[in-house]
PDB file of C-alpha atoms in Angstrom:
ATOM      1  CA  UNK A1459      71.815  30.955 -14.056  1.00  0.00           C
ATOM      2  CA  UNK A1460      71.462  28.905 -17.072  1.00  0.00           C
ATOM      3  CA  UNK A1461      74.066  30.304 -19.076  1.00  0.00           C
ATOM      4  CA  UNK A1462      76.766  28.404 -16.488  1.00  0.00           C
ATOM      5  CA  UNK A1463      74.375  25.372 -16.354  1.00  0.00           C
ATOM      6  CA  UNK A1464      75.728  21.847 -17.950  1.00  0.00           C
ATOM      7  CA  UNK A1465      74.181  21.291 -21.846  1.00  0.00           C
ATOM      8  CA  UNK A1466      71.592  18.574 -19.707  1.00  0.00           C
ATOM      9  CA  UNK A1467      70.105  21.347 -18.128  1.00  0.00           C
ATOM     10  CA  UNK A1468      69.271  22.572 -22.023  1.00  0.00           C
ATOM     11  CA  UNK A1469      68.221  19.387 -23.265  1.00  0.00           C
ATOM     12  CA  UNK A1470      65.934  19.459 -20.611  1.00  0.00           C
ATOM     13  CA  UNK A1471      64.475  22.734 -21.102  1.00  0.00           C
ATOM     14  CA  UNK A1472      64.061  22.385 -24.946  1.00  0.00           C
ATOM     15  CA  UNK A1473      62.841  18.505 -24.316  1.00  0.00           C
ATOM     16  CA  UNK A1474      60.067  20.150 -21.867  1.00  0.00           C
ATOM     17  CA  UNK A1475      59.270  22.737 -23.774  1.00  0.00           C
ATOM     18  CA  UNK A1476      58.516  20.463 -27.262  1.00  0.00           C
ATOM     19  CA  UNK A1477      56.628  18.102 -24.884  1.00  0.00           C
ATOM     20  CA  UNK A1478      54.523  20.959 -24.035  1.00  0.00           C
ATOM     21  CA  UNK A1479      53.329  21.416 -27.790  1.00  0.00           C
ATOM     22  CA  UNK A1480      53.426  17.387 -28.778  1.00  0.00           C
ATOM     23  CA  UNK A1481      50.612  17.963 -25.980  1.00  0.00           C
ATOM     24  CA  UNK A1482      48.511  21.319 -27.164  1.00  0.00           C
ATOM     25  CA  UNK A1483      49.038  19.406 -31.046  1.00  0.00           C
ATOM     26  CA  UNK A1484      47.578  16.206 -29.422  1.00  0.00           C
ATOM     27  CA  UNK A1485      44.537  18.264 -26.908  1.00  0.00           C
ATOM     28  CA  UNK A1486      43.830  21.104 -29.537  1.00  0.00           C
ATOM     29  CA  UNK A1487      44.910  20.479 -32.830  1.00  0.00           C
ATOM     30  CA  UNK A1488      43.859  15.588 -33.045  1.00  0.00           C
ATOM     31  CA  UNK A1489      40.944  15.262 -30.417  1.00  0.00           C
ATOM     32  CA  UNK A1490      39.734  19.147 -29.900  1.00  0.00           C
ATOM     33  CA  UNK A1491      38.754  18.933 -33.805  1.00  0.00           C
ATOM     34  CA  UNK A1492      37.601  14.867 -33.545  1.00  0.00           C
ATOM     35  CA  UNK A1493      35.130  16.572 -30.562  1.00  0.00           C
ATOM     36  CA  UNK A1494      34.121  19.129 -32.378  1.00  0.00           C
ATOM     37  CA  UNK A1495      33.163  17.776 -34.895  1.00  0.00           C
ATOM     38  CA  UNK A1496      31.736  14.649 -33.340  1.00  0.00           C
ATOM     39  CA  UNK A1497      29.046  17.666 -31.809  1.00  0.00           C
ATOM     40  CA  UNK A1498      28.292  18.984 -35.154  1.00  0.00           C
ATOM     41  CA  UNK A1499      27.292  15.118 -36.141  1.00  0.00           C
ATOM     42  CA  UNK A1500      24.815  15.355 -32.872  1.00  0.00           C
ATOM     43  CA  UNK A1501      27.284  12.206 -31.034  1.00  0.00           C
ATOM     44  CA  UNK A1502      25.910  10.814 -28.020  1.00  0.00           C
ATOM     45  CA  UNK A1503      28.400  10.544 -25.475  1.00  0.00           C
ATOM     46  CA  UNK A1504      28.370   7.457 -22.495  1.00  0.00           C
ATOM     47  CA  UNK A1505      28.266   8.588 -19.022  1.00  0.00           C
ATOM     48  CA  UNK A1506      30.957   7.575 -16.679  1.00  0.00           C
ATOM     49  CA  UNK A1507      31.016   3.966 -15.680  1.00  0.00           C
ATOM     50  CA  UNK A1508      29.617   3.196 -19.483  1.00  0.00           C
ATOM     51  CA  UNK A1509      33.214   5.009 -20.668  1.00  0.00           C
ATOM     52  CA  UNK A1510      35.015   2.844 -17.819  1.00  0.00           C
ATOM     53  CA  UNK A1511      33.281  -0.213 -19.158  1.00  0.00           C
ATOM     54  CA  UNK A1512      33.917   0.488 -22.887  1.00  0.00           C
ATOM     55  CA  UNK A1513      37.928   0.938 -21.567  1.00  0.00           C
ATOM     56  CA  UNK A1514      37.328  -2.701 -20.130  1.00  0.00           C
ATOM     57  CA  UNK A1515      36.801  -4.026 -24.164  1.00  0.00           C
ATOM     58  CA  UNK A1516      38.287  -3.659 -27.858  1.00  0.00           C
ATOM     59  CA  UNK A1517      35.058  -2.366 -29.986  1.00  0.00           C
ATOM     60  CA  UNK A1518      37.177  -2.278 -33.484  1.00  0.00           C
ATOM     61  CA  UNK A1519      40.458  -4.441 -33.946  1.00  0.00           C
ATOM     62  CA  UNK A1520      41.991  -3.271 -37.037  1.00  0.00           C
ATOM     63  CA  UNK A1521      45.574  -3.446 -38.734  1.00  0.00           C
ATOM     64  CA  UNK A1522      44.538  -0.809 -40.795  1.00  0.00           C
ATOM     65  CA  UNK A1523      47.325   1.916 -40.686  1.00  0.00           C
ATOM     66  CA  UNK A1524      44.410   4.680 -41.619  1.00  0.00           C
ATOM     67  CA  UNK A1525      42.418   3.892 -38.498  1.00  0.00           C
ATOM     68  CA  UNK A1526      44.956   5.343 -36.790  1.00  0.00           C
ATOM     69  CA  UNK A1527      46.672   7.705 -38.683  1.00  0.00           C
ATOM     70  CA  UNK A1528      45.527  10.893 -36.711  1.00  0.00           C
ATOM     71  CA  UNK A1529      47.696   9.401 -34.045  1.00  0.00           C
ATOM     72  CA  UNK A1530      50.384   8.320 -35.348  1.00  0.00           C
ATOM     73  CA  UNK A1531      52.533  11.522 -34.745  1.00  0.00           C
ATOM     74  CA  UNK A1532      51.824  12.057 -30.758  1.00  0.00           C
ATOM     75  CA  UNK A1533      52.149   7.822 -30.455  1.00  0.00           C
ATOM     76  CA  UNK A1534      55.641   7.831 -31.979  1.00  0.00           C
ATOM     77  CA  UNK A1535      56.628  10.427 -29.693  1.00  0.00           C
ATOM     78  CA  UNK A1536      55.186   8.967 -27.001  1.00  0.00           C
ATOM     79  CA  UNK A1537      56.365   5.580 -27.126  1.00  0.00           C
ATOM     80  CA  UNK A1538      59.644   6.815 -28.679  1.00  0.00           C
ATOM     81  CA  UNK A1539      61.346  10.020 -27.174  1.00  0.00           C
ATOM     82  CA  UNK A1540      58.563   9.453 -24.009  1.00  0.00           C
ATOM     83  CA  UNK A1541      59.737   6.406 -23.233  1.00  0.00           C
ATOM     84  CA  UNK A1542      63.838   7.041 -23.624  1.00  0.00           C
ATOM     85  CA  UNK A1543      63.167  10.705 -21.787  1.00  0.00           C
ATOM     86  CA  UNK A1544      62.040   8.686 -19.017  1.00  0.00           C
ATOM     87  CA  UNK A1545      64.667   6.557 -18.788  1.00  0.00           C
ATOM     88  CA  UNK A1546      67.178   9.123 -18.720  1.00  0.00           C
ATOM     89  CA  UNK A1547      65.504  11.616 -16.138  1.00  0.00           C
ATOM     90  CA  UNK A1548      65.920   8.524 -13.929  1.00  0.00           C
ATOM     91  CA  UNK A1549      68.916   8.053 -14.424  1.00  0.00           C
ATOM     92  CA  UNK A1550      70.023  11.215 -13.777  1.00  0.00           C
ATOM     93  CA  UNK A1551      71.882  11.557 -10.009  1.00  0.00           C
ATOM     94  CA  UNK A1552      70.081  13.198  -7.049  1.00  0.00           C
ATOM     95  CA  UNK A1553      70.989  16.772  -6.420  1.00  0.00           C
ATOM     96  CA  UNK A1554      74.121  17.144  -4.564  1.00  0.00           C
ATOM     97  CA  UNK A1555      75.972  14.004  -5.453  1.00  0.00           C
ATOM     98  CA  UNK A1556      78.959  13.909  -7.593  1.00  0.00           C
ATOM     99  CA  UNK A1557      78.541  10.516  -9.344  1.00  0.00           C
ATOM    100  CA  UNK A1558      77.672   9.832 -12.527  1.00  0.00           C
ATOM    101  CA  UNK A1559      74.245   8.346 -12.957  1.00  0.00           C
ATOM    102  CA  UNK A1560      75.207   5.440 -14.299  1.00  0.00           C
ATOM    103  CA  UNK A1561      78.087   4.698 -11.036  1.00  0.00           C
ATOM    104  CA  UNK A1562      75.566   6.194  -7.636  1.00  0.00           C
ATOM    105  CA  UNK A1563      76.920   6.419  -4.528  1.00  0.00           C
ATOM    106  CA  UNK A1564      76.180   4.851  -1.607  1.00  0.00           C
ATOM    107  CA  UNK A1565      73.271   7.025   0.217  1.00  0.00           C
ATOM    108  CA  UNK A1566      74.129   8.140   3.989  1.00  0.00           C
ATOM    109  CA  UNK A1567      71.514   6.015   6.133  1.00  0.00           C
ATOM    110  CA  UNK A1568      68.679   8.030   7.690  1.00  0.00           C
ATOM    111  CA  UNK A1569      68.547   9.574  10.640  1.00  0.00           C
ATOM    112  CA  UNK A1570      68.535   6.812  14.238  1.00  0.00           C
ATOM    113  CA  UNK A1571      68.870   4.191  11.529  1.00  0.00           C
ATOM    114  CA  UNK A1572      72.277   2.652  11.371  1.00  0.00           C
TER     115      UNK A1572
END
């Protein structure tokens, strides 16, 4: 059960919940509001192929923070906490291995292989 687990299980659960909250904020608090505003303004959306083409080019180049300040909270979380969490998860030991993430043991050979 959870109370008997090491702190890393709790940390993972808390991080997963925090990422879920962040994704909800991003989807509904940021982009859904923009979508509704665009719908009210009668914005016409590109088709799939035209949208992919527009991804390959930069429409607006700016260093003004006001242009992307609404995206600042999720970008900060994604490019800092998200990256460090990915590194942390990538260094976790495989189930059943007693070694630490920084000193992994050699994995057993596959069946039929030396």
